[in-house]
Amino acid sequence: MATAFIANPLHWTFAVSKQRRQEMVLLNCVLCGLMGAITVMSSKGVSTALNQLFSGNTGMFVRSDICWLTYILIIAAVGSIVLQMKYLNEVLTPLKPSAHSG
């Protein structure tokens, strides 16, 4: 079960409620880090595709057998950046003061 969550960190958001994530700040930090790793990997793929495009090889954007990968990497980069900012904002949002604090 843990392997499935590590392989696809997006399932963490559905497995843990928002209230639980607010109580466990470290969980949001881990989710933000996992999204950061996906951002780095997909950005590297997109930069390689753009490098190929600017050097005259348009196959990564035009050839039907490999262009799907470029577009999936672009979608993954944008999606992981959005989720990374979401989790970062949840970490940085101050916790509500408890009734016991004076």
Tab-separated table of N, CA and C in Angstrom:
chain	number	residue	atom	x	y	z
A	1	MET	N	0.830	-1.196	0.000
A	1	MET	CA	0.000	0.000	0.000
A	1	MET	C	0.873	1.258	0.000
A	2	ALA	N	1.931	1.235	0.798
A	2	ALA	CA	2.813	2.400	0.854
A	2	ALA	C	3.494	2.628	-0.488
A	3	THR	N	3.791	1.565	-1.216
A	3	THR	CA	4.437	1.703	-2.517
A	3	THR	C	3.526	2.435	-3.497
A	4	ALA	N	2.242	2.163	-3.442
A	4	ALA	CA	1.298	2.846	-4.325
A	4	ALA	C	1.260	4.341	-4.027
A	5	PHE	N	1.332	4.719	-2.761
A	5	PHE	CA	1.330	6.134	-2.417
A	5	PHE	C	2.625	6.820	-2.821
A	6	ILE	N	3.745	6.114	-2.716
A	6	ILE	CA	5.017	6.699	-3.116
A	6	ILE	C	5.090	6.826	-4.624
A	7	ALA	N	4.581	5.822	-5.349
A	7	ALA	CA	4.617	5.854	-6.804
A	7	ALA	C	3.707	6.934	-7.373
A	8	ASN	N	2.610	7.211	-6.714
A	8	ASN	CA	1.683	8.237	-7.182
A	8	ASN	C	1.255	9.098	-5.996
A	9	PRO	N	1.991	10.157	-5.706
A	9	PRO	CA	1.711	10.949	-4.509
A	9	PRO	C	0.388	11.700	-4.560
A	10	LEU	N	-0.260	11.769	-5.718
A	10	LEU	CA	-1.551	12.454	-5.783
A	10	LEU	C	-2.606	11.721	-4.978
A	11	HIS	N	-2.427	10.409	-4.770
A	11	HIS	CA	-3.387	9.655	-3.974
A	11	HIS	C	-3.322	10.030	-2.496
A	12	TRP	N	-2.245	10.657	-2.051
A	12	TRP	CA	-2.162	11.086	-0.658
A	12	TRP	C	-3.269	12.073	-0.338
A	13	THR	N	-3.600	12.927	-1.299
A	13	THR	CA	-4.615	13.942	-1.028
A	13	THR	C	-5.974	13.317	-0.797
A	14	PHE	N	-6.255	12.206	-1.434
A	14	PHE	CA	-7.543	11.553	-1.259
A	14	PHE	C	-7.542	10.634	-0.040
A	15	ALA	N	-6.377	10.171	0.373
A	15	ALA	CA	-6.285	9.243	1.502
A	15	ALA	C	-6.325	9.956	2.849
A	16	VAL	N	-5.925	11.210	2.892
A	16	VAL	CA	-5.848	11.959	4.142
A	16	VAL	C	-6.755	13.175	4.039
A	17	SER	N	-7.622	13.352	5.010
A	17	SER	CA	-8.566	14.467	4.971
A	17	SER	C	-7.849	15.798	5.172
A	18	LYS	N	-8.512	16.867	4.769
A	18	LYS	CA	-7.925	18.201	4.900
A	18	LYS	C	-7.709	18.557	6.365
A	19	GLN	N	-8.627	18.152	7.234
A	19	GLN	CA	-8.486	18.439	8.657
A	19	GLN	C	-7.248	17.745	9.213
A	20	ARG	N	-7.045	16.510	8.806
A	20	ARG	CA	-5.868	15.757	9.281
A	20	ARG	C	-4.579	16.394	8.766
A	21	ARG	N	-4.598	16.874	7.503
A	21	ARG	CA	-3.410	17.525	6.945
A	21	ARG	C	-3.113	18.820	7.678
A	22	GLN	N	-4.159	19.526	8.152
A	22	GLN	CA	-3.929	20.757	8.901
A	22	GLN	C	-3.322	20.468	10.265
A	23	GLU	N	-3.659	19.312	10.838
A	23	GLU	CA	-3.079	18.939	12.129
A	23	GLU	C	-1.639	18.464	11.987
A	24	MET	N	-1.345	17.834	10.885
A	24	MET	CA	-0.005	17.270	10.673
A	24	MET	C	0.717	18.110	9.616
A	25	VAL	N	1.446	19.108	10.049
A	25	VAL	CA	2.132	20.019	9.142
A	25	VAL	C	3.202	19.278	8.340
A	26	LEU	N	3.816	18.288	8.941
A	26	LEU	CA	4.867	17.544	8.252
A	26	LEU	C	4.328	16.836	7.018
A	27	LEU	N	3.078	16.382	7.067
A	27	LEU	CA	2.480	15.710	5.919
A	27	LEU	C	2.384	16.663	4.733
A	28	ASN	N	1.981	17.901	4.976
A	28	ASN	CA	1.946	18.889	3.896
A	28	ASN	C	3.341	19.183	3.368
A	29	CYS	N	4.331	19.178	4.242
A	29	CYS	CA	5.708	19.392	3.797
A	29	CYS	C	6.166	18.251	2.889
A	30	VAL	N	5.820	17.028	3.252
A	30	VAL	CA	6.184	15.865	2.437
A	30	VAL	C	5.474	15.931	1.094
A	31	LEU	N	4.184	16.264	1.088
A	31	LEU	CA	3.440	16.382	-0.161
A	31	LEU	C	4.020	17.480	-1.048
A	32	CYS	N	4.398	18.588	-0.448
A	32	CYS	CA	5.011	19.675	-1.204
A	32	CYS	C	6.337	19.228	-1.810
A	33	GLY	N	7.114	18.474	-1.065
A	33	GLY	CA	8.383	17.960	-1.579
A	33	GLY	C	8.200	16.961	-2.703
A	34	LEU	N	7.194	16.093	-2.576
A	34	LEU	CA	6.920	15.131	-3.650
A	34	LEU	C	6.461	15.842	-4.917
A	35	MET	N	5.639	16.859	-4.761
A	35	MET	CA	5.214	17.641	-5.932
A	35	MET	C	6.407	18.374	-6.542
A	36	GLY	N	7.329	18.820	-5.691
A	36	GLY	CA	8.540	19.466	-6.193
A	36	GLY	C	9.389	18.518	-7.020
A	37	ALA	N	9.471	17.258	-6.598
A	37	ALA	CA	10.234	16.263	-7.358
A	37	ALA	C	9.603	16.010	-8.723
A	38	ILE	N	8.284	15.934	-8.757
A	38	ILE	CA	7.592	15.740	-10.031
A	38	ILE	C	7.774	16.969	-10.924
A	39	THR	N	7.754	18.157	-10.325
A	39	THR	CA	7.977	19.389	-11.082
A	39	THR	C	9.352	19.388	-11.731
A	40	VAL	N	10.368	18.994	-10.984
A	40	VAL	CA	11.734	18.981	-11.510
A	40	VAL	C	11.863	17.994	-12.660
A	41	MET	N	11.320	16.785	-12.484
A	41	MET	CA	11.445	15.771	-13.532
A	41	MET	C	10.699	16.158	-14.802
A	42	SER	N	9.485	16.669	-14.657
A	42	SER	CA	8.727	17.037	-15.848
A	42	SER	C	9.307	18.289	-16.510
A	43	SER	N	9.839	19.206	-15.724
A	43	SER	CA	10.472	20.397	-16.298
A	43	SER	C	11.720	20.022	-17.089
A	44	LYS	N	12.453	19.040	-16.622
A	44	LYS	CA	13.634	18.573	-17.361
A	44	LYS	C	13.215	17.967	-18.700
A	45	GLY	N	12.126	17.200	-18.704
A	45	GLY	CA	11.636	16.632	-19.960
A	45	GLY	C	11.171	17.697	-20.927
A	46	VAL	N	10.465	18.705	-20.424
A	46	VAL	CA	9.998	19.798	-21.282
A	46	VAL	C	11.184	20.598	-21.812
A	47	SER	N	12.180	20.840	-20.970
A	47	SER	CA	13.351	21.596	-21.437
A	47	SER	C	14.122	20.819	-22.504
A	48	THR	N	14.181	19.506	-22.384
A	48	THR	CA	14.831	18.690	-23.413
A	48	THR	C	14.057	18.777	-24.721
A	49	ALA	N	12.721	18.730	-24.641
A	49	ALA	CA	11.900	18.841	-25.851
A	49	ALA	C	12.072	20.212	-26.504
A	50	LEU	N	12.102	21.272	-25.697
A	50	LEU	CA	12.307	22.611	-26.250
A	50	LEU	C	13.701	22.766	-26.846
A	51	ASN	N	14.699	22.156	-26.205
A	51	ASN	CA	16.060	22.186	-26.740
A	51	ASN	C	16.104	21.515	-28.111
A	52	GLN	N	15.413	20.368	-28.240
A	52	GLN	CA	15.343	19.686	-29.530
A	52	GLN	C	14.622	20.560	-30.565
A	53	LEU	N	13.556	21.246	-30.146
A	53	LEU	CA	12.798	22.099	-31.056
A	53	LEU	C	13.655	23.245	-31.578
A	54	PHE	N	14.404	23.899	-30.681
A	54	PHE	CA	15.221	25.036	-31.088
A	54	PHE	C	16.443	24.622	-31.901
A	55	SER	N	16.838	23.360	-31.804
A	55	SER	CA	17.971	22.897	-32.613
A	55	SER	C	17.510	22.380	-33.976
A	56	GLY	N	16.205	22.475	-34.248
A	56	GLY	CA	15.711	22.109	-35.577
A	56	GLY	C	14.996	20.780	-35.649
A	57	ASN	N	14.986	20.016	-34.580
A	57	ASN	CA	14.304	18.727	-34.561
A	57	ASN	C	12.919	18.928	-33.945
A	58	THR	N	11.882	18.962	-34.787
A	58	THR	CA	10.533	19.230	-34.307
A	58	THR	C	9.770	17.961	-33.942
A	59	GLY	N	10.430	16.831	-33.918
A	59	GLY	CA	9.765	15.554	-33.670
A	59	GLY	C	9.071	15.456	-32.329
A	60	MET	N	9.608	16.089	-31.290
A	60	MET	CA	9.014	15.993	-29.959
A	60	MET	C	7.675	16.717	-29.880
A	61	PHE	N	7.371	17.569	-30.860
A	61	PHE	CA	6.100	18.282	-30.857
A	61	PHE	C	5.193	17.900	-32.024
A	62	VAL	N	5.750	17.244	-33.052
A	62	VAL	CA	4.986	16.994	-34.263
A	62	VAL	C	4.733	15.501	-34.511
A	63	ARG	N	5.740	14.662	-34.319
A	63	ARG	CA	5.587	13.228	-34.628
A	63	ARG	C	4.563	12.592	-33.706
A	64	SER	N	3.601	11.905	-34.285
A	64	SER	CA	2.485	11.372	-33.512
A	64	SER	C	2.889	10.234	-32.576
A	65	ASP	N	4.001	9.559	-32.843
A	65	ASP	CA	4.378	8.452	-31.968
A	65	ASP	C	5.101	8.897	-30.711
A	66	ILE	N	5.648	10.112	-30.670
A	66	ILE	CA	6.345	10.566	-29.459
A	66	ILE	C	5.864	11.919	-28.934
A	67	CYS	N	5.037	12.643	-29.683
A	67	CYS	CA	4.641	13.987	-29.216
A	67	CYS	C	3.740	13.926	-27.991
A	68	TRP	N	3.038	12.821	-27.770
A	68	TRP	CA	2.157	12.707	-26.607
A	68	TRP	C	2.943	12.855	-25.310
A	69	LEU	N	4.180	12.392	-25.281
A	69	LEU	CA	4.994	12.475	-24.075
A	69	LEU	C	5.277	13.928	-23.703
A	70	THR	N	5.572	14.749	-24.683
A	70	THR	CA	5.845	16.160	-24.420
A	70	THR	C	4.643	16.844	-23.789
A	71	TYR	N	3.463	16.566	-24.328
A	71	TYR	CA	2.259	17.224	-23.806
A	71	TYR	C	1.895	16.699	-22.417
A	72	ILE	N	2.114	15.433	-22.166
A	72	ILE	CA	1.882	14.895	-20.819
A	72	ILE	C	2.848	15.527	-19.824
A	73	LEU	N	4.105	15.721	-20.233
A	73	LEU	CA	5.078	16.363	-19.342
A	73	LEU	C	4.702	17.813	-19.053
A	74	ILE	N	4.178	18.514	-20.038
A	74	ILE	CA	3.747	19.896	-19.820
A	74	ILE	C	2.582	19.933	-18.833
A	75	ILE	N	1.616	19.038	-19.011
A	75	ILE	CA	0.471	18.973	-18.098
A	75	ILE	C	0.921	18.590	-16.693
A	76	ALA	N	1.866	17.628	-16.597
A	76	ALA	CA	2.376	17.206	-15.286
A	76	ALA	C	3.121	18.345	-14.600
A	77	ALA	N	3.885	19.110	-15.369
A	77	ALA	CA	4.627	20.234	-14.781
A	77	ALA	C	3.670	21.281	-14.231
A	78	VAL	N	2.679	21.657	-15.019
A	78	VAL	CA	1.726	22.680	-14.571
A	78	VAL	C	0.926	22.173	-13.371
A	79	GLY	N	0.446	20.943	-13.452
A	79	GLY	CA	-0.342	20.385	-12.349
A	79	GLY	C	0.449	20.256	-11.067
A	80	SER	N	1.688	19.806	-11.169
A	80	SER	CA	2.489	19.648	-9.956
A	80	SER	C	2.890	20.993	-9.361
A	81	ILE	N	3.082	22.000	-10.205
A	81	ILE	CA	3.391	23.339	-9.686
A	81	ILE	C	2.192	23.885	-8.918
A	82	VAL	N	0.986	23.696	-9.468
A	82	VAL	CA	-0.222	24.176	-8.788
A	82	VAL	C	-0.403	23.461	-7.453
A	83	LEU	N	-0.252	22.138	-7.450
A	83	LEU	CA	-0.410	21.389	-6.196
A	83	LEU	C	0.689	21.726	-5.198
A	84	GLN	N	1.890	21.943	-5.701
A	84	GLN	CA	2.997	22.308	-4.808
A	84	GLN	C	2.703	23.636	-4.113
A	85	MET	N	2.183	24.605	-4.841
A	85	MET	CA	1.836	25.890	-4.235
A	85	MET	C	0.686	25.730	-3.242
A	86	LYS	N	-0.262	24.843	-3.556
A	86	LYS	CA	-1.387	24.599	-2.645
A	86	LYS	C	-0.882	24.062	-1.310
A	87	TYR	N	-0.008	23.053	-1.357
A	87	TYR	CA	0.499	22.467	-0.116
A	87	TYR	C	1.427	23.432	0.613
A	88	LEU	N	2.184	24.217	-0.135
A	88	LEU	CA	3.050	25.205	0.508
A	88	LEU	C	2.217	26.249	1.236
A	89	ASN	N	1.125	26.678	0.638
A	89	ASN	CA	0.232	27.636	1.304
A	89	ASN	C	-0.412	27.030	2.537
A	90	GLU	N	-0.759	25.743	2.483
A	90	GLU	CA	-1.330	25.094	3.660
A	90	GLU	C	-0.316	25.005	4.792
A	91	VAL	N	0.946	24.811	4.452
A	91	VAL	CA	1.986	24.751	5.484
A	91	VAL	C	2.203	26.128	6.094
A	92	LEU	N	2.198	27.152	5.257
A	92	LEU	CA	2.505	28.492	5.744
A	92	LEU	C	1.319	29.199	6.384
A	93	THR	N	0.105	28.684	6.177
A	93	THR	CA	-1.059	29.279	6.820
A	93	THR	C	-0.962	29.028	8.317
A	94	PRO	N	-1.035	30.073	9.106
A	94	PRO	CA	-0.908	29.857	10.550
A	94	PRO	C	-2.032	28.978	11.085
A	95	LEU	N	-1.688	28.154	12.033
A	95	LEU	CA	-2.668	27.276	12.663
A	95	LEU	C	-3.599	28.104	13.541
A	96	LYS	N	-4.829	27.650	13.648
A	96	LYS	CA	-5.774	28.342	14.510
A	96	LYS	C	-5.348	28.202	15.960
A	97	PRO	N	-5.390	29.273	16.740
A	97	PRO	CA	-5.018	29.170	18.146
A	97	PRO	C	-6.008	28.295	18.900
A	98	SER	N	-5.496	27.494	19.786
A	98	SER	CA	-6.375	26.609	20.543
A	98	SER	C	-7.031	27.384	21.694
A	99	ALA	N	-8.026	26.778	22.289
A	99	ALA	CA	-8.753	27.405	23.393
A	99	ALA	C	-7.886	27.486	24.638
A	100	HIS	N	-6.836	26.666	24.702
A	100	HIS	CA	-5.982	26.628	25.895
A	100	HIS	C	-4.882	27.674	25.863
A	101	SER	N	-4.657	28.302	24.707
A	101	SER	CA	-3.586	29.278	24.655
A	101	SER	C	-4.040	30.573	25.314
A	102	GLY	N	-3.129	31.194	25.978
A	102	GLY	CA	-3.489	32.363	26.766
A	102	GLY	C	-3.155	33.585	26.110
